[in-house]
mmCIF file of the C-alpha atoms, coordinates in Angstrom:
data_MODEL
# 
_entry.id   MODEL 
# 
loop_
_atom_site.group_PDB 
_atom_site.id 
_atom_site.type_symbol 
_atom_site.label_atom_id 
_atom_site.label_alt_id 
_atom_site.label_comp_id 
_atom_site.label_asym_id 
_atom_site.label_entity_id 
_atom_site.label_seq_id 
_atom_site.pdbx_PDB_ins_code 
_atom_site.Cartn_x 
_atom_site.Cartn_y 
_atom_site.Cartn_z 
_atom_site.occupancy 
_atom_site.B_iso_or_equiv 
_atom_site.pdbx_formal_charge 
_atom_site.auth_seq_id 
_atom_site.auth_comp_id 
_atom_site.auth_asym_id 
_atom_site.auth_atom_id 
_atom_site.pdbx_PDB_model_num 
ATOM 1   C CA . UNK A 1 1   ? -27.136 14.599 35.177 1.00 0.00 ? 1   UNK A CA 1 
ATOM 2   C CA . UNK A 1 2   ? -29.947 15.072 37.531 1.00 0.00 ? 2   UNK A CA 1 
ATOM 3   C CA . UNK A 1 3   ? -29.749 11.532 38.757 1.00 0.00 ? 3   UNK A CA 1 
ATOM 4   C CA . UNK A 1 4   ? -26.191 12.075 39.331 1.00 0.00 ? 4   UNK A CA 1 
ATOM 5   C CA . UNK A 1 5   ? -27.076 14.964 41.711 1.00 0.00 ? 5   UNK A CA 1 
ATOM 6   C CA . UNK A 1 6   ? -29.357 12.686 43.352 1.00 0.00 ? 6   UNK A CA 1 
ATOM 7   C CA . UNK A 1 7   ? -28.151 10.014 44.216 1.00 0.00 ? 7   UNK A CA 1 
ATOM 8   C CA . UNK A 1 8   ? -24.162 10.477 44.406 1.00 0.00 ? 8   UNK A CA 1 
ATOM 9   C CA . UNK A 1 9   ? -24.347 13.151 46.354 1.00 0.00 ? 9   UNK A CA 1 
ATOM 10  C CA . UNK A 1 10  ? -22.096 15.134 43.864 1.00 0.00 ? 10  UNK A CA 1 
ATOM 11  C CA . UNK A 1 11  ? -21.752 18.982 43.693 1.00 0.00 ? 11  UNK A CA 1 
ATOM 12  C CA . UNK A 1 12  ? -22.779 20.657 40.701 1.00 0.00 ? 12  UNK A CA 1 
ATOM 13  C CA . UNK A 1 13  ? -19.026 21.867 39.975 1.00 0.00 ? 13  UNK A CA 1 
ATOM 14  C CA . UNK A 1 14  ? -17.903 17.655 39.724 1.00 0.00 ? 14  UNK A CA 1 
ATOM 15  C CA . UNK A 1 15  ? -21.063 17.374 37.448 1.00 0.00 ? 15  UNK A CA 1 
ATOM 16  C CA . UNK A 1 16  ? -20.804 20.362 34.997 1.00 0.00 ? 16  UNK A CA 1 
ATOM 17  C CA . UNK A 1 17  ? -16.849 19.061 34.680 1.00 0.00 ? 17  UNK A CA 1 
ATOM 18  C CA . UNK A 1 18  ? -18.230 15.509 33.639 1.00 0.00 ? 18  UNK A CA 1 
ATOM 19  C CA . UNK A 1 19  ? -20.708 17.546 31.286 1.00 0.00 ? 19  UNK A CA 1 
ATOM 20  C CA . UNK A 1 20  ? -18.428 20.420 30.431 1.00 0.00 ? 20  UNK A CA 1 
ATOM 21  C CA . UNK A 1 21  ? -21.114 22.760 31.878 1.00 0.00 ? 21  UNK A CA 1 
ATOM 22  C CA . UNK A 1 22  ? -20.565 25.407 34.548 1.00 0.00 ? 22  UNK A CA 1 
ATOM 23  C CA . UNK A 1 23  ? -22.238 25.105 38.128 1.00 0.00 ? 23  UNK A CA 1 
ATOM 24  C CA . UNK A 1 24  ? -24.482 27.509 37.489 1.00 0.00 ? 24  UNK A CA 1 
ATOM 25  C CA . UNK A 1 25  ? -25.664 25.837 33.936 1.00 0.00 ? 25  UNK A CA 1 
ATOM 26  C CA . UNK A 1 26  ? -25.983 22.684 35.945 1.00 0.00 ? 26  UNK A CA 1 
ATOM 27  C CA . UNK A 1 27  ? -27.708 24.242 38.720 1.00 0.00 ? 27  UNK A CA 1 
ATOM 28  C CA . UNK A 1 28  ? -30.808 25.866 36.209 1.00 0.00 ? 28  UNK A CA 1 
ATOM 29  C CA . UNK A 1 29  ? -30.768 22.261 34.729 1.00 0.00 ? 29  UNK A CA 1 
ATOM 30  C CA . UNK A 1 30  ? -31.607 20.424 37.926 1.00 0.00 ? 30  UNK A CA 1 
ATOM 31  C CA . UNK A 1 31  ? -33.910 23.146 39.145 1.00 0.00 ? 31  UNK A CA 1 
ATOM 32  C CA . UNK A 1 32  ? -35.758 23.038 35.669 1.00 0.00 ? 32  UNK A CA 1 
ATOM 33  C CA . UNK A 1 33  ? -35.967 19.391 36.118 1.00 0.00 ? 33  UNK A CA 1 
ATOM 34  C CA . UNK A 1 34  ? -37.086 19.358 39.752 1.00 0.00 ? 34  UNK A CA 1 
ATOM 35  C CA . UNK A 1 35  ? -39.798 22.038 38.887 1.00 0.00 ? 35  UNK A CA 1 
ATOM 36  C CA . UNK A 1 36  ? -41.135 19.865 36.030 1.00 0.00 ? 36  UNK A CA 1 
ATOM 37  C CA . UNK A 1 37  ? -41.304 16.553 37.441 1.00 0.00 ? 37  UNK A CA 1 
ATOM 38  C CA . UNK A 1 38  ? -42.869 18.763 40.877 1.00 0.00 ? 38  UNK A CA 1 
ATOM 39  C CA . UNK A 1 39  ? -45.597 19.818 38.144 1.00 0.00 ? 39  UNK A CA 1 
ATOM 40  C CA . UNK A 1 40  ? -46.438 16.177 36.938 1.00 0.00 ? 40  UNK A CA 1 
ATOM 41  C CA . UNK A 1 41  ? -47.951 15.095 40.370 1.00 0.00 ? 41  UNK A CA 1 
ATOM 42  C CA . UNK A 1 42  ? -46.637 11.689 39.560 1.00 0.00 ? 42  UNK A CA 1 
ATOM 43  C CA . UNK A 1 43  ? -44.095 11.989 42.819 1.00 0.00 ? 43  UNK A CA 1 
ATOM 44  C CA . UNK A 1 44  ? -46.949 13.666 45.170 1.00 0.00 ? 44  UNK A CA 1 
ATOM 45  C CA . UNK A 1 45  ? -47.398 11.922 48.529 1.00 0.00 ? 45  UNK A CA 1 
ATOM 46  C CA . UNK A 1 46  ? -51.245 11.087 48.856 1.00 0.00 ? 46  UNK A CA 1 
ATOM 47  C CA . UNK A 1 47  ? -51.991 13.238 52.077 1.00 0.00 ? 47  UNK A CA 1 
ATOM 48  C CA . UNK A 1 48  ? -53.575 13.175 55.498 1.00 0.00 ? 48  UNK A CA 1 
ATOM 49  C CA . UNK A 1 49  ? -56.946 12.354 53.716 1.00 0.00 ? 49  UNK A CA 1 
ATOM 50  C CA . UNK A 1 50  ? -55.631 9.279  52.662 1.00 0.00 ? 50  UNK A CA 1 
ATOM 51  C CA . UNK A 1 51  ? -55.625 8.211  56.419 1.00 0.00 ? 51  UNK A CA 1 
ATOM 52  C CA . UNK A 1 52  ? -59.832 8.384  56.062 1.00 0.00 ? 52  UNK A CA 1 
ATOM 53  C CA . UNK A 1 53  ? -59.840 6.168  53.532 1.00 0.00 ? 53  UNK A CA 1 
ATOM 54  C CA . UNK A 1 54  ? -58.310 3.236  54.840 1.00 0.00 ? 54  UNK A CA 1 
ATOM 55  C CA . UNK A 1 55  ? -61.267 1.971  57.113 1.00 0.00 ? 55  UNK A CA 1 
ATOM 56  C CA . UNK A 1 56  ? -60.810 -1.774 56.608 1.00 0.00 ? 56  UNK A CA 1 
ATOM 57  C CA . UNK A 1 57  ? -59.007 -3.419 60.218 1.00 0.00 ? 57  UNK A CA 1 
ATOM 58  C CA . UNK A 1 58  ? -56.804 -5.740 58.205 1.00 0.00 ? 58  UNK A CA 1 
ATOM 59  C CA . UNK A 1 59  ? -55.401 -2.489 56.886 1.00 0.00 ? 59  UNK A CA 1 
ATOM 60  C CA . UNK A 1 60  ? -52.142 -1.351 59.188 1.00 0.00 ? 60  UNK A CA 1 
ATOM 61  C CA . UNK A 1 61  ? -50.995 2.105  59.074 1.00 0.00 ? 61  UNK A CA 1 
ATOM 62  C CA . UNK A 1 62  ? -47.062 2.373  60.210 1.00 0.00 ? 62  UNK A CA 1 
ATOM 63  C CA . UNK A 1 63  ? -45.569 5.734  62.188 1.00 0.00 ? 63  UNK A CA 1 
ATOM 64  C CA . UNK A 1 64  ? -42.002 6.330  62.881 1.00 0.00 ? 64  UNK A CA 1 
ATOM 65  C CA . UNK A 1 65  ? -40.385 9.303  63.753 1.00 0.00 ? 65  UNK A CA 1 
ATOM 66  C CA . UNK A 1 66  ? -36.490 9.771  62.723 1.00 0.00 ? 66  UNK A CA 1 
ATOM 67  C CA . UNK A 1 67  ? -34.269 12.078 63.487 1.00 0.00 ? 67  UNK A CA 1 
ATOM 68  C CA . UNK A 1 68  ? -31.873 13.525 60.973 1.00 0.00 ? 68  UNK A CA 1 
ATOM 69  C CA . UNK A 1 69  ? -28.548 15.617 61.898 1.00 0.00 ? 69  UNK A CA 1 
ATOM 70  C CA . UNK A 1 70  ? -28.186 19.128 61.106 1.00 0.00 ? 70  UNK A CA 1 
ATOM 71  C CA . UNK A 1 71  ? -25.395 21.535 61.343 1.00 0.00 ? 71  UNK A CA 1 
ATOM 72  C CA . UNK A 1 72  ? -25.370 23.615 64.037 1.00 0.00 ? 72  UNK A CA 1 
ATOM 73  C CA . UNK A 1 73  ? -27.849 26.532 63.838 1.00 0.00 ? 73  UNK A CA 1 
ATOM 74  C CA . UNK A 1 74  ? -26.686 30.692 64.404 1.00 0.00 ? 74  UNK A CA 1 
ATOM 75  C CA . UNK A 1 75  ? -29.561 31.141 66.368 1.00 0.00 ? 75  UNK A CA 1 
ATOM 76  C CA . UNK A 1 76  ? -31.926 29.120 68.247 1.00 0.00 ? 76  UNK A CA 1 
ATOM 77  C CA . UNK A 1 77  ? -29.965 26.615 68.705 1.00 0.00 ? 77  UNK A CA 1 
ATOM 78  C CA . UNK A 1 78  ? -31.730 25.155 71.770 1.00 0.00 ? 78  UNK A CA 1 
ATOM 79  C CA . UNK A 1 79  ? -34.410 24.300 69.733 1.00 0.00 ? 79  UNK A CA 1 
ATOM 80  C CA . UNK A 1 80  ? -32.197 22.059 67.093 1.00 0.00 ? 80  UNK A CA 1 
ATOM 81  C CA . UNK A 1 81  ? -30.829 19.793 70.246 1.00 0.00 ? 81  UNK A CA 1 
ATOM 82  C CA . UNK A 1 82  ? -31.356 16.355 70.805 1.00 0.00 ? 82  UNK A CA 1 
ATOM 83  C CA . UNK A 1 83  ? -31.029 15.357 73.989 1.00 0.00 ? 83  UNK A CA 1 
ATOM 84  C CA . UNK A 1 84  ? -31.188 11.948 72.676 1.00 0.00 ? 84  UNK A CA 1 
ATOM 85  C CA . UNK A 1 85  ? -28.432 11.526 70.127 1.00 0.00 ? 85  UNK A CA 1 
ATOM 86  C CA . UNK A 1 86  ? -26.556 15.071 71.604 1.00 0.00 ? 86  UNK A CA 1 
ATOM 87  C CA . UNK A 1 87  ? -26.517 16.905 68.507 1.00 0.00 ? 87  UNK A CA 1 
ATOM 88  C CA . UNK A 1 88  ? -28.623 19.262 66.728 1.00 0.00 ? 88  UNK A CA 1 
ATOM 89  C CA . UNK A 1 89  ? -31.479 17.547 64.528 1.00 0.00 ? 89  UNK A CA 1 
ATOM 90  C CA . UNK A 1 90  ? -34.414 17.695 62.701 1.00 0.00 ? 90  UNK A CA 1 
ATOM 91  C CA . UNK A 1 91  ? -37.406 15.075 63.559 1.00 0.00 ? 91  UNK A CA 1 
ATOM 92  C CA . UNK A 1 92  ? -39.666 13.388 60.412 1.00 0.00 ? 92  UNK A CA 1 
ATOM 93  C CA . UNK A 1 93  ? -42.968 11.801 61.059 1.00 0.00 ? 93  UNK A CA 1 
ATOM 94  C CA . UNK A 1 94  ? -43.519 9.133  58.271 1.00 0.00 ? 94  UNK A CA 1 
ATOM 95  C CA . UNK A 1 95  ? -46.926 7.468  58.190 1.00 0.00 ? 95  UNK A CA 1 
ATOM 96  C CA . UNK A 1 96  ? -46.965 4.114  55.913 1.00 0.00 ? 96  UNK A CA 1 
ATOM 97  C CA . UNK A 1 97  ? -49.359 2.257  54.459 1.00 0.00 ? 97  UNK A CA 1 
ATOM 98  C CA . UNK A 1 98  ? -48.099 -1.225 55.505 1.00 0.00 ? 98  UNK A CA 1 
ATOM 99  C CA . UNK A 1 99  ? -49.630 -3.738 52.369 1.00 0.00 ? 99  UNK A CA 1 
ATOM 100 C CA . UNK A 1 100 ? -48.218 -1.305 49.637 1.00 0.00 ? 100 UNK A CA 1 
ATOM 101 C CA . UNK A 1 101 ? -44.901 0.174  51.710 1.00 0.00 ? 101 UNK A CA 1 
ATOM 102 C CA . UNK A 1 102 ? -46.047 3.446  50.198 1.00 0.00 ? 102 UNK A CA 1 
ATOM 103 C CA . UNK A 1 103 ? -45.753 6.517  52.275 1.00 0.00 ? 103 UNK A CA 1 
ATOM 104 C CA . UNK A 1 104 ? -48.639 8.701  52.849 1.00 0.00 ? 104 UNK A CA 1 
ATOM 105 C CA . UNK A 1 105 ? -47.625 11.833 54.474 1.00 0.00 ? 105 UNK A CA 1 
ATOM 106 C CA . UNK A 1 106 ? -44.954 13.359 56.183 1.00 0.00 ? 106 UNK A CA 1 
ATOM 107 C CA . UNK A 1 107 ? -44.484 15.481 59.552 1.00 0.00 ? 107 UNK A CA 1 
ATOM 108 C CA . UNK A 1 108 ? -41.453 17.599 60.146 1.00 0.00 ? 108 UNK A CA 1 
ATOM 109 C CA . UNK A 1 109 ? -40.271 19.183 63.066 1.00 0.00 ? 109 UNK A CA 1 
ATOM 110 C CA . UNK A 1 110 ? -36.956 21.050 65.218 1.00 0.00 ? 110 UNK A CA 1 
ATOM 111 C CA . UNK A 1 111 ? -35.100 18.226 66.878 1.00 0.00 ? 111 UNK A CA 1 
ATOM 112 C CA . UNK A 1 112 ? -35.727 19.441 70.497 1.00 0.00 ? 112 UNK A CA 1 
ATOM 113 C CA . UNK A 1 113 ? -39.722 18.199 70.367 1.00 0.00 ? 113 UNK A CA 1 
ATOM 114 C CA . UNK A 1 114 ? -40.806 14.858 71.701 1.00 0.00 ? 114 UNK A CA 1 
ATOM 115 C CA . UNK A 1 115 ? -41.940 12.509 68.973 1.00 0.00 ? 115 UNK A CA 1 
ATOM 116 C CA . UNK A 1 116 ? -45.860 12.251 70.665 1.00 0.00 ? 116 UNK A CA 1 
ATOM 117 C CA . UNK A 1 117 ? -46.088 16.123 70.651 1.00 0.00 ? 117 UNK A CA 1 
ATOM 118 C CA . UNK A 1 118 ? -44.985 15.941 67.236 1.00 0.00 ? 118 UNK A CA 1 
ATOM 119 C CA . UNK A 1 119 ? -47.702 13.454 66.594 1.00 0.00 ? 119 UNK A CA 1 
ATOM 120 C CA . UNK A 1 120 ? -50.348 15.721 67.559 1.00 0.00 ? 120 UNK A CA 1 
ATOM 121 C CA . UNK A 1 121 ? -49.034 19.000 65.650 1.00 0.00 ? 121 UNK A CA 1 
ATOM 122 C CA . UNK A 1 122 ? -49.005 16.898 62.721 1.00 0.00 ? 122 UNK A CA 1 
ATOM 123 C CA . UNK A 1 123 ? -53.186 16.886 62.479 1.00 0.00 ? 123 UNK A CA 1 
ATOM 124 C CA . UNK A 1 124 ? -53.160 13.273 61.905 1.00 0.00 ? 124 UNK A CA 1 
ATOM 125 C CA . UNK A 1 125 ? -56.237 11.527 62.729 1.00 0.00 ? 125 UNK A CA 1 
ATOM 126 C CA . UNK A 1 126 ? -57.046 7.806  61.847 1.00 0.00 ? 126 UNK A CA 1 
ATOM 127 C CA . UNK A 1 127 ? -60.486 6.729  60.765 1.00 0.00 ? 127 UNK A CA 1 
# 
């Protein structure tokens, strides 16, 4: 069920009808799910820290910064626009370590902010 949610993209009404739940029986389900797997630390990034640890130079650390659209915010809506794409977004910072394709940490941000300003928010520092 909670895969279902996850990767279709299916709301939990189309899901508790497959199940013959309700949404909100569905809903406490996923949540429970979320929380325990949360709990587990088995789906934690590693952290900014991480970045210390890889000293070696054959070692290459990847950073991209995406932009994701949002709907248009009620207030502050200057803040959400992209001048680049012309709609209101949200940035991500994603730092990968490029041997393993793992991702290390994470940086987010309201789409208006340039992706270097976002950089240096985001307390990264390579060692």
């Amino acid at each position: 069920m909670v895969i279902q949610y996850w990767r279709e993209y299916r709301t939990y009404y189309h899901i508790g009808l497959d199940f013959g739940l309700s949404e909100s029986a569905v809903c406490r389900i996923v949540f429970k799910i979320e929380n325990i797997l949360i709990k587990s630390r088995k789906f934690s990034l590693p952290g900014k820290k991480q970045l210390w640890k890889i000293s070696s130079e054959e070692d290459l650390i990847v950073m991209d910064v995406t932009e994701s659209p949002i709907e248009k915010p009620k207030i502050g809506q200057k803040r959400f626009f992209s001048g680049k794409l012309l709609v209101h977004t949200l940035k991500t910072q994603v730092v990968i370590y490029q041997k393993s394709s793992q991702i290390i940490c994470l940086g987010h941000d309201k789409g208006k902010i340039h992706d270097f300003r976002l950089f240096k928010n985001s307390g990264i520092k390579f060692g």
